[in-house]
PDB file of C-alpha atoms and ligand atoms in Angstrom:
ATOM      1  CA  UNK A   1      25.818 141.938  28.949  1.00 48.00           C
ATOM      2  CA  UNK A   2      27.356 139.187  26.828  1.00 57.00           C
ATOM      3  CA  UNK A   3      26.477 135.664  27.913  1.00 61.00           C
ATOM      4  CA  UNK A   4      30.136 134.793  27.929  1.00 70.00           C
ATOM      5  CA  UNK A   5      32.632 137.128  29.484  1.00 63.00           C
ATOM      6  CA  UNK A   6      36.390 137.328  29.452  1.00 56.00           C
ATOM      7  CA  UNK A   7      38.037 135.033  31.999  1.00 58.00           C
ATOM      8  CA  UNK A   8      38.649 136.503  35.437  1.00 58.00           C
ATOM      9  CA  UNK A   9      42.206 137.630  36.014  1.00 57.00           C
ATOM     10  CA  UNK A  10      43.996 138.226  39.267  1.00 53.00           C
ATOM     11  CA  UNK A  11      45.217 141.682  38.295  1.00 66.00           C
ATOM     12  CA  UNK A  12      48.980 141.755  38.123  1.00 75.00           C
ATOM     13  CA  UNK A  13      49.410 138.719  40.333  1.00 76.00           C
ATOM     14  CA  UNK A  14      50.338 135.439  38.690  1.00 74.00           C
ATOM     15  CA  UNK A  15      47.292 133.193  38.645  1.00 67.00           C
ATOM     16  CA  UNK A  16      47.431 130.288  41.107  1.00 65.00           C
ATOM     17  CA  UNK A  17      47.979 126.862  39.578  1.00 70.00           C
ATOM     18  CA  UNK A  18      44.825 125.499  41.278  1.00 72.00           C
ATOM     19  CA  UNK A  19      42.145 128.185  41.200  1.00 79.00           C
ATOM     20  CA  UNK A  20      39.589 128.276  43.994  1.00 92.00           C
ATOM     21  CA  UNK A  21      36.173 127.197  42.701  1.00 96.00           C
ATOM     22  CA  UNK A  22      33.632 130.024  42.399  1.00 97.00           C
ATOM     23  CA  UNK A  23      31.118 128.176  44.588  1.00 96.00           C
ATOM     24  CA  UNK A  24      31.791 126.279  47.785  1.00 95.00           C
ATOM     25  CA  UNK A  25      30.199 122.812  47.960  1.00 94.00           C
ATOM     26  CA  UNK A  26      28.936 123.813  51.437  1.00 92.00           C
ATOM     27  CA  UNK A  27      26.803 126.526  49.903  1.00 92.00           C
ATOM     28  CA  UNK A  28      25.939 124.953  46.558  1.00 96.00           C
ATOM     29  CA  UNK A  29      24.949 121.348  45.889  1.00 96.00           C
ATOM     30  CA  UNK A  30      25.844 120.127  42.419  1.00 98.00           C
ATOM     31  CA  UNK A  31      24.677 116.773  41.061  1.00 98.00           C
ATOM     32  CA  UNK A  32      25.831 115.848  37.577  1.00 98.00           C
ATOM     33  CA  UNK A  33      23.237 113.940  35.531  1.00 98.00           C
ATOM     34  CA  UNK A  34      24.634 111.674  32.842  1.00 98.00           C
ATOM     35  CA  UNK A  35      23.343 109.005  30.494  1.00 98.00           C
ATOM     36  CA  UNK A  36      23.322 108.399  26.759  1.00 97.00           C
ATOM     37  CA  UNK A  37      21.224 110.546  24.445  1.00 96.00           C
ATOM     38  CA  UNK A  38      17.591 109.598  25.001  1.00 96.00           C
ATOM     39  CA  UNK A  39      18.175 107.940  28.387  1.00 98.00           C
ATOM     40  CA  UNK A  40      15.596 110.262  29.960  1.00 97.00           C
ATOM     41  CA  UNK A  41      17.818 112.715  31.837  1.00 97.00           C
ATOM     42  CA  UNK A  42      15.648 115.733  31.098  1.00 96.00           C
ATOM     43  CA  UNK A  43      12.425 113.928  32.052  1.00 97.00           C
ATOM     44  CA  UNK A  44      13.804 112.821  35.408  1.00 98.00           C
ATOM     45  CA  UNK A  45      15.314 116.233  36.118  1.00 98.00           C
ATOM     46  CA  UNK A  46      11.905 117.866  35.567  1.00 97.00           C
ATOM     47  CA  UNK A  47      10.412 115.532  38.200  1.00 97.00           C
ATOM     48  CA  UNK A  48      13.150 116.391  40.687  1.00 96.00           C
ATOM     49  CA  UNK A  49      12.684 120.121  40.104  1.00 97.00           C
ATOM     50  CA  UNK A  50       8.954 119.755  40.786  1.00 96.00           C
ATOM     51  CA  UNK A  51       9.363 117.744  43.995  1.00 95.00           C
ATOM     52  CA  UNK A  52      12.624 118.915  45.546  1.00 93.00           C
ATOM     53  CA  UNK A  53      13.319 122.444  44.316  1.00 91.00           C
ATOM     54  CA  UNK A  54      16.427 121.671  42.337  1.00 96.00           C
ATOM     55  CA  UNK A  55      17.435 124.090  39.614  1.00 97.00           C
ATOM     56  CA  UNK A  56      17.830 122.185  36.366  1.00 98.00           C
ATOM     57  CA  UNK A  57      20.600 123.316  34.039  1.00 98.00           C
ATOM     58  CA  UNK A  58      20.880 121.336  30.820  1.00 98.00           C
ATOM     59  CA  UNK A  59      24.237 121.869  29.124  1.00 98.00           C
ATOM     60  CA  UNK A  60      22.653 121.044  25.758  1.00 96.00           C
ATOM     61  CA  UNK A  61      19.840 123.575  26.300  1.00 97.00           C
ATOM     62  CA  UNK A  62      22.322 126.279  27.311  1.00 98.00           C
ATOM     63  CA  UNK A  63      24.392 125.550  24.203  1.00 98.00           C
ATOM     64  CA  UNK A  64      21.314 125.700  21.943  1.00 97.00           C
ATOM     65  CA  UNK A  65      20.323 129.042  23.516  1.00 97.00           C
ATOM     66  CA  UNK A  66      23.843 130.412  23.013  1.00 98.00           C
ATOM     67  CA  UNK A  67      23.803 129.148  19.422  1.00 97.00           C
ATOM     68  CA  UNK A  68      20.636 131.166  18.781  1.00 96.00           C
ATOM     69  CA  UNK A  69      21.714 134.273  20.679  1.00 97.00           C
ATOM     70  CA  UNK A  70      22.163 137.132  18.206  1.00 96.00           C
ATOM     71  CA  UNK A  71      25.782 138.216  18.133  1.00 95.00           C
ATOM     72  CA  UNK A  72      27.187 135.080  19.728  1.00 96.00           C
ATOM     73  CA  UNK A  73      30.690 134.425  18.477  1.00 96.00           C
ATOM     74  CA  UNK A  74      30.185 130.717  19.135  1.00 97.00           C
ATOM     75  CA  UNK A  75      26.932 130.207  17.223  1.00 97.00           C
ATOM     76  CA  UNK A  76      28.261 128.419  14.175  1.00 97.00           C
ATOM     77  CA  UNK A  77      30.794 126.377  16.143  1.00 97.00           C
ATOM     78  CA  UNK A  78      28.059 125.114  18.459  1.00 98.00           C
ATOM     79  CA  UNK A  79      25.740 124.388  15.536  1.00 97.00           C
ATOM     80  CA  UNK A  80      28.344 122.260  13.760  1.00 96.00           C
ATOM     81  CA  UNK A  81      29.254 120.350  16.924  1.00 97.00           C
ATOM     82  CA  UNK A  82      25.648 119.590  17.814  1.00 96.00           C
ATOM     83  CA  UNK A  83      24.727 118.359  14.345  1.00 94.00           C
ATOM     84  CA  UNK A  84      27.781 116.104  14.283  1.00 94.00           C
ATOM     85  CA  UNK A  85      27.320 114.872  17.841  1.00 94.00           C
ATOM     86  CA  UNK A  86      30.710 116.320  18.765  1.00 96.00           C
ATOM     87  CA  UNK A  87      31.563 117.886  22.102  1.00 98.00           C
ATOM     88  CA  UNK A  88      31.703 121.683  22.076  1.00 98.00           C
ATOM     89  CA  UNK A  89      35.036 123.048  23.417  1.00 98.00           C
ATOM     90  CA  UNK A  90      34.721 122.939  27.170  1.00 97.00           C
ATOM     91  CA  UNK A  91      35.514 126.611  27.836  1.00 97.00           C
ATOM     92  CA  UNK A  92      32.216 127.573  26.221  1.00 98.00           C
ATOM     93  CA  UNK A  93      30.058 125.086  28.123  1.00 98.00           C
ATOM     94  CA  UNK A  94      31.734 125.581  31.499  1.00 98.00           C
ATOM     95  CA  UNK A  95      31.331 129.360  31.204  1.00 98.00           C
ATOM     96  CA  UNK A  96      27.663 129.078  30.226  1.00 98.00           C
ATOM     97  CA  UNK A  97      27.030 126.867  33.237  1.00 98.00           C
ATOM     98  CA  UNK A  98      28.900 129.171  35.591  1.00 98.00           C
ATOM     99  CA  UNK A  99      26.956 132.181  34.310  1.00 98.00           C
ATOM    100  CA  UNK A 100      23.639 130.382  34.773  1.00 98.00           C
ATOM    101  CA  UNK A 101      24.560 129.249  38.291  1.00 98.00           C
ATOM    102  CA  UNK A 102      25.682 132.747  39.261  1.00 97.00           C
ATOM    103  CA  UNK A 103      22.369 134.176  38.107  1.00 96.00           C
ATOM    104  CA  UNK A 104      20.437 131.712  40.275  1.00 95.00           C
ATOM    105  CA  UNK A 105      22.645 132.129  43.358  1.00 94.00           C
ATOM    106  CA  UNK A 106      22.582 135.953  43.111  1.00 92.00           C
ATOM    107  CA  UNK A 107      18.805 135.910  42.583  1.00 90.00           C
ATOM    108  CA  UNK A 108      18.336 133.837  45.742  1.00 88.00           C
ATOM    109  CA  UNK A 109      20.492 136.236  47.733  1.00 85.00           C
ATOM    110  CA  UNK A 110      18.541 139.269  46.523  1.00 84.00           C
ATOM    111  CA  UNK A 111      15.163 137.759  47.278  1.00 81.00           C
ATOM    112  CA  UNK A 112      16.474 136.215  50.521  1.00 71.00           C
ATOM    113  CA  UNK A 113      14.950 133.041  49.190  1.00 64.00           C
ATOM    114  CA  UNK A 114      17.751 130.788  50.331  1.00 69.00           C
ATOM    115  CA  UNK A 115      16.918 130.421  54.069  1.00 73.00           C
ATOM    116  CA  UNK A 116      20.593 129.680  54.478  1.00 75.00           C
ATOM    117  CA  UNK A 117      20.125 126.382  52.637  1.00 84.00           C
ATOM    118  CA  UNK A 118      22.408 125.447  49.742  1.00 88.00           C
ATOM    119  CA  UNK A 119      21.209 126.110  46.211  1.00 94.00           C
ATOM    120  CA  UNK A 120      20.743 122.690  44.556  1.00 96.00           C
ATOM    121  CA  UNK A 121      21.639 122.192  40.915  1.00 98.00           C
ATOM    122  CA  UNK A 122      21.097 119.290  38.557  1.00 98.00           C
ATOM    123  CA  UNK A 123      23.658 119.758  35.813  1.00 98.00           C
ATOM    124  CA  UNK A 124      22.213 117.652  33.005  1.00 98.00           C
ATOM    125  CA  UNK A 125      24.281 116.255  30.140  1.00 98.00           C
ATOM    126  CA  UNK A 126      27.513 117.351  31.728  1.00 98.00           C
ATOM    127  CA  UNK A 127      30.407 116.548  31.996  1.00 98.00           C
ATOM    128  CA  UNK A 128      30.495 114.706  28.678  1.00 98.00           C
ATOM    129  CA  UNK A 129      34.284 114.729  28.409  1.00 98.00           C
ATOM    130  CA  UNK A 130      37.091 114.474  30.972  1.00 98.00           C
ATOM    131  CA  UNK A 131      38.354 118.005  30.372  1.00 98.00           C
ATOM    132  CA  UNK A 132      34.907 119.417  31.197  1.00 98.00           C
ATOM    133  CA  UNK A 133      34.776 117.425  34.423  1.00 98.00           C
ATOM    134  CA  UNK A 134      38.172 118.563  35.643  1.00 98.00           C
ATOM    135  CA  UNK A 135      37.728 122.189  34.620  1.00 98.00           C
ATOM    136  CA  UNK A 136      34.287 122.508  36.202  1.00 98.00           C
ATOM    137  CA  UNK A 137      35.224 120.945  39.525  1.00 98.00           C
ATOM    138  CA  UNK A 138      38.416 122.966  39.700  1.00 97.00           C
ATOM    139  CA  UNK A 139      37.006 126.367  38.780  1.00 97.00           C
ATOM    140  CA  UNK A 140      33.223 126.340  39.342  1.00 98.00           C
ATOM    141  CA  UNK A 141      32.183 123.871  42.046  1.00 98.00           C
ATOM    142  CA  UNK A 142      33.043 120.340  43.170  1.00 98.00           C
ATOM    143  CA  UNK A 143      30.101 117.999  42.490  1.00 98.00           C
ATOM    144  CA  UNK A 144      28.479 115.771  45.105  1.00 96.00           C
ATOM    145  CA  UNK A 145      28.125 112.792  42.733  1.00 97.00           C
ATOM    146  CA  UNK A 146      26.917 111.661  39.327  1.00 98.00           C
ATOM    147  CA  UNK A 147      23.411 110.400  38.707  1.00 98.00           C
ATOM    148  CA  UNK A 148      23.895 108.003  35.811  1.00 98.00           C
ATOM    149  CA  UNK A 149      20.943 106.763  33.759  1.00 98.00           C
ATOM    150  CA  UNK A 150      21.898 103.511  32.113  1.00 98.00           C
ATOM    151  CA  UNK A 151      19.907 102.489  29.027  1.00 98.00           C
ATOM    152  CA  UNK A 152      20.533 100.158  26.071  1.00 98.00           C
ATOM    153  CA  UNK A 153      21.206 101.839  22.728  1.00 97.00           C
ATOM    154  CA  UNK A 154      18.209 100.272  20.962  1.00 97.00           C
ATOM    155  CA  UNK A 155      15.860 101.767  23.523  1.00 97.00           C
ATOM    156  CA  UNK A 156      17.547 105.178  23.390  1.00 97.00           C
ATOM    157  CA  UNK A 157      17.382 105.146  19.598  1.00 97.00           C
ATOM    158  CA  UNK A 158      13.689 104.315  19.681  1.00 96.00           C
ATOM    159  CA  UNK A 159      13.024 107.221  22.065  1.00 96.00           C
ATOM    160  CA  UNK A 160      15.110 109.703  20.093  1.00 96.00           C
ATOM    161  CA  UNK A 161      13.447 108.873  16.782  1.00 95.00           C
ATOM    162  CA  UNK A 162      10.063 109.239  18.463  1.00 95.00           C
ATOM    163  CA  UNK A 163      11.106 112.563  19.969  1.00 94.00           C
ATOM    164  CA  UNK A 164      12.514 113.664  16.620  1.00 95.00           C
ATOM    165  CA  UNK A 165       9.006 113.682  15.147  1.00 95.00           C
ATOM    166  CA  UNK A 166       8.220 116.797  17.195  1.00 96.00           C
ATOM    167  CA  UNK A 167      11.401 118.082  18.890  1.00 93.00           C
ATOM    168  CA  UNK A 168      12.642 120.181  16.000  1.00 93.00           C
ATOM    169  CA  UNK A 169      16.156 119.278  17.108  1.00 93.00           C
ATOM    170  CA  UNK A 170      18.803 119.197  14.389  1.00 93.00           C
ATOM    171  CA  UNK A 171      20.353 116.090  15.936  1.00 94.00           C
ATOM    172  CA  UNK A 172      17.316 113.829  16.498  1.00 94.00           C
ATOM    173  CA  UNK A 173      17.799 112.058  13.140  1.00 94.00           C
ATOM    174  CA  UNK A 174      19.357 108.632  12.576  1.00 93.00           C
ATOM    175  CA  UNK A 175      22.585 110.005  11.106  1.00 94.00           C
ATOM    176  CA  UNK A 176      23.270 112.375  14.035  1.00 95.00           C
ATOM    177  CA  UNK A 177      22.057 109.787  16.557  1.00 96.00           C
ATOM    178  CA  UNK A 178      24.679 107.322  15.349  1.00 96.00           C
ATOM    179  CA  UNK A 179      27.406 109.918  15.887  1.00 96.00           C
ATOM    180  CA  UNK A 180      26.043 110.896  19.293  1.00 96.00           C
ATOM    181  CA  UNK A 181      26.120 107.253  20.412  1.00 97.00           C
ATOM    182  CA  UNK A 182      29.722 106.942  19.280  1.00 97.00           C
ATOM    183  CA  UNK A 183      30.739 110.095  21.149  1.00 97.00           C
ATOM    184  CA  UNK A 184      28.931 108.824  24.215  1.00 98.00           C
ATOM    185  CA  UNK A 185      30.766 105.490  24.239  1.00 98.00           C
ATOM    186  CA  UNK A 186      34.194 106.868  23.342  1.00 98.00           C
ATOM    187  CA  UNK A 187      34.230 110.185  25.191  1.00 98.00           C
ATOM    188  CA  UNK A 188      31.510 110.311  27.845  1.00 98.00           C
ATOM    189  CA  UNK A 189      31.617 106.796  29.321  1.00 98.00           C
ATOM    190  CA  UNK A 190      35.234 107.351  30.453  1.00 98.00           C
ATOM    191  CA  UNK A 191      33.891 110.217  32.575  1.00 98.00           C
ATOM    192  CA  UNK A 192      31.358 107.890  34.210  1.00 98.00           C
ATOM    193  CA  UNK A 193      34.139 105.331  34.773  1.00 98.00           C
ATOM    194  CA  UNK A 194      36.366 108.006  36.326  1.00 98.00           C
ATOM    195  CA  UNK A 195      33.683 108.926  38.875  1.00 98.00           C
ATOM    196  CA  UNK A 196      32.744 105.288  39.405  1.00 98.00           C
ATOM    197  CA  UNK A 197      36.296 104.525  40.519  1.00 98.00           C
ATOM    198  CA  UNK A 198      35.895 107.250  43.144  1.00 98.00           C
ATOM    199  CA  UNK A 199      32.615 105.772  44.384  1.00 97.00           C
ATOM    200  CA  UNK A 200      30.768 108.862  43.162  1.00 97.00           C
ATOM    201  CA  UNK A 201      28.215 107.309  40.774  1.00 98.00           C
ATOM    202  CA  UNK A 202      24.575 106.522  41.508  1.00 98.00           C
ATOM    203  CA  UNK A 203      23.631 104.228  38.634  1.00 98.00           C
ATOM    204  CA  UNK A 204      19.980 103.783  37.730  1.00 98.00           C
ATOM    205  CA  UNK A 205      18.442 101.480  35.145  1.00 98.00           C
ATOM    206  CA  UNK A 206      16.656 103.842  32.752  1.00 98.00           C
ATOM    207  CA  UNK A 207      14.971 101.149  30.646  1.00 98.00           C
ATOM    208  CA  UNK A 208      11.625 101.041  32.512  1.00 98.00           C
ATOM    209  CA  UNK A 209       8.825 103.582  32.097  1.00 97.00           C
ATOM    210  CA  UNK A 210       9.602 107.122  33.356  1.00 97.00           C
ATOM    211  CA  UNK A 211       7.482 106.795  36.510  1.00 98.00           C
ATOM    212  CA  UNK A 212       9.277 103.620  37.631  1.00 98.00           C
ATOM    213  CA  UNK A 213      12.656 105.180  36.900  1.00 98.00           C
ATOM    214  CA  UNK A 214      11.612 108.173  38.962  1.00 98.00           C
ATOM    215  CA  UNK A 215      10.627 106.086  41.987  1.00 97.00           C
ATOM    216  CA  UNK A 216      14.047 104.469  41.924  1.00 98.00           C
ATOM    217  CA  UNK A 217      15.671 107.895  41.489  1.00 97.00           C
ATOM    218  CA  UNK A 218      13.915 109.292  44.576  1.00 96.00           C
ATOM    219  CA  UNK A 219      14.924 106.321  46.657  1.00 96.00           C
ATOM    220  CA  UNK A 220      18.574 106.396  45.624  1.00 96.00           C
ATOM    221  CA  UNK A 221      18.895 110.171  45.924  1.00 95.00           C
ATOM    222  CA  UNK A 222      17.331 110.057  49.370  1.00 94.00           C
ATOM    223  CA  UNK A 223      19.905 107.480  50.447  1.00 94.00           C
ATOM    224  CA  UNK A 224      22.696 109.616  49.123  1.00 93.00           C
ATOM    225  CA  UNK A 225      21.633 113.123  50.081  1.00 88.00           C
ATOM    226  CA  UNK A 226      19.623 112.417  53.223  1.00 86.00           C
ATOM    227  CA  UNK A 227      18.382 115.703  54.672  1.00 77.00           C
ATOM    228  CA  UNK A 228      20.046 117.522  51.796  1.00 76.00           C
ATOM    229  CA  UNK A 229      17.394 116.293  49.380  1.00 82.00           C
TER     230      UNK A 229
HETATM  231  O1  C5P B 301      22.415 116.821  26.182  1.00 53.26           O
HETATM  232  P1  C5P B 301      21.952 117.092  24.777  1.00 53.26           P
HETATM  233  O2  C5P B 301      21.570 115.842  24.053  1.00 53.26           O
HETATM  234  O3  C5P B 301      20.916 118.156  24.714  1.00 53.26           O
HETATM  235  O4  C5P B 301      23.244 117.680  24.027  1.00 53.26           O
HETATM  236  C1  C5P B 301      23.176 118.021  22.659  1.00 53.26           C
HETATM  237  C2  C5P B 301      24.551 118.284  22.113  1.00 53.26           C
HETATM  238  O5  C5P B 301      25.153 119.396  22.764  1.00 53.26           O
HETATM  239  C3  C5P B 301      25.555 117.167  22.280  1.00 53.26           C
HETATM  240  O6  C5P B 301      25.401 116.144  21.314  1.00 53.26           O
HETATM  241  C4  C5P B 301      26.864 117.936  22.065  1.00 53.26           C
HETATM  242  O7  C5P B 301      27.062 118.269  20.714  1.00 53.26           O
HETATM  243  C5  C5P B 301      26.571 119.227  22.820  1.00 53.26           C
HETATM  244  N1  C5P B 301      27.008 119.125  24.225  1.00 53.26           N
HETATM  245  C6  C5P B 301      28.367 119.299  24.528  1.00 53.26           C
HETATM  246  N2  C5P B 301      28.803 119.201  25.822  1.00 53.26           N
HETATM  247  C7  C5P B 301      27.933 118.914  26.811  1.00 53.26           C
HETATM  248  C8  C5P B 301      26.544 118.728  26.536  1.00 53.26           C
HETATM  249  C9  C5P B 301      26.129 118.843  25.219  1.00 53.26           C
HETATM  250  O8  C5P B 301      29.173 119.545  23.634  1.00 53.26           O
HETATM  251  N3  C5P B 301      28.365 118.799  28.059  1.00 53.26           N
HETATM  252 MG1   MG B 302      18.354 116.602  27.413  1.00 53.26          MG
END
């Protein structure tokens, strides 16, 4: 089965102007995790998976996997975007996320592993652009809120260059990092601002050591999700 399938159509009926999202927010909890490159999103998500049973979906990881999938029609497009720190066209990323979520939700149903509780997703590195945000919430699932890791550029650059020694990532070099920072400021921060205006951002200072950032994360998520954590 291809990782990306043709869009769903409503047969001969005209498609509604506002499609119903695939997942209801009553059944599926979605938390977006944002922050500049190197802010520590992936590290914190791994902690939350370990302690609270979230499923972690990193948009960047899904794109890298699709890039490497033999036969993918998007491989070279994704490769160019990632190296240049550009945002991949949102249709690709939104579909990859929806496919991954469907797999998890269906798997839980089959194994009756859901106990009637919502599946909880951390969607990491997404939405990085306004069109992704709108498309995802309209067609896949409305998000509960955004967990935003705030970190100064100098610190993020230091972390990325350190990671670049071993990550093997094509974009952990100073040239790509510069472009990624620019994209973050120009394209992704407006997304954070959009959610902030709606009171839907939990902002956490990501400058301290990972363990301290995690303690703060637990506290703030507990306040926000209560029993849902
Ligand atoms: O989050 P991460 O740093 O792994 O993302 C790597 C790259 O993947 C980004 O710089 C961008 O090119 C692409 N990406 C994207 N849209 C997203 C997340 C990542 O285009 N929502
Ligand atoms: Mg990451």
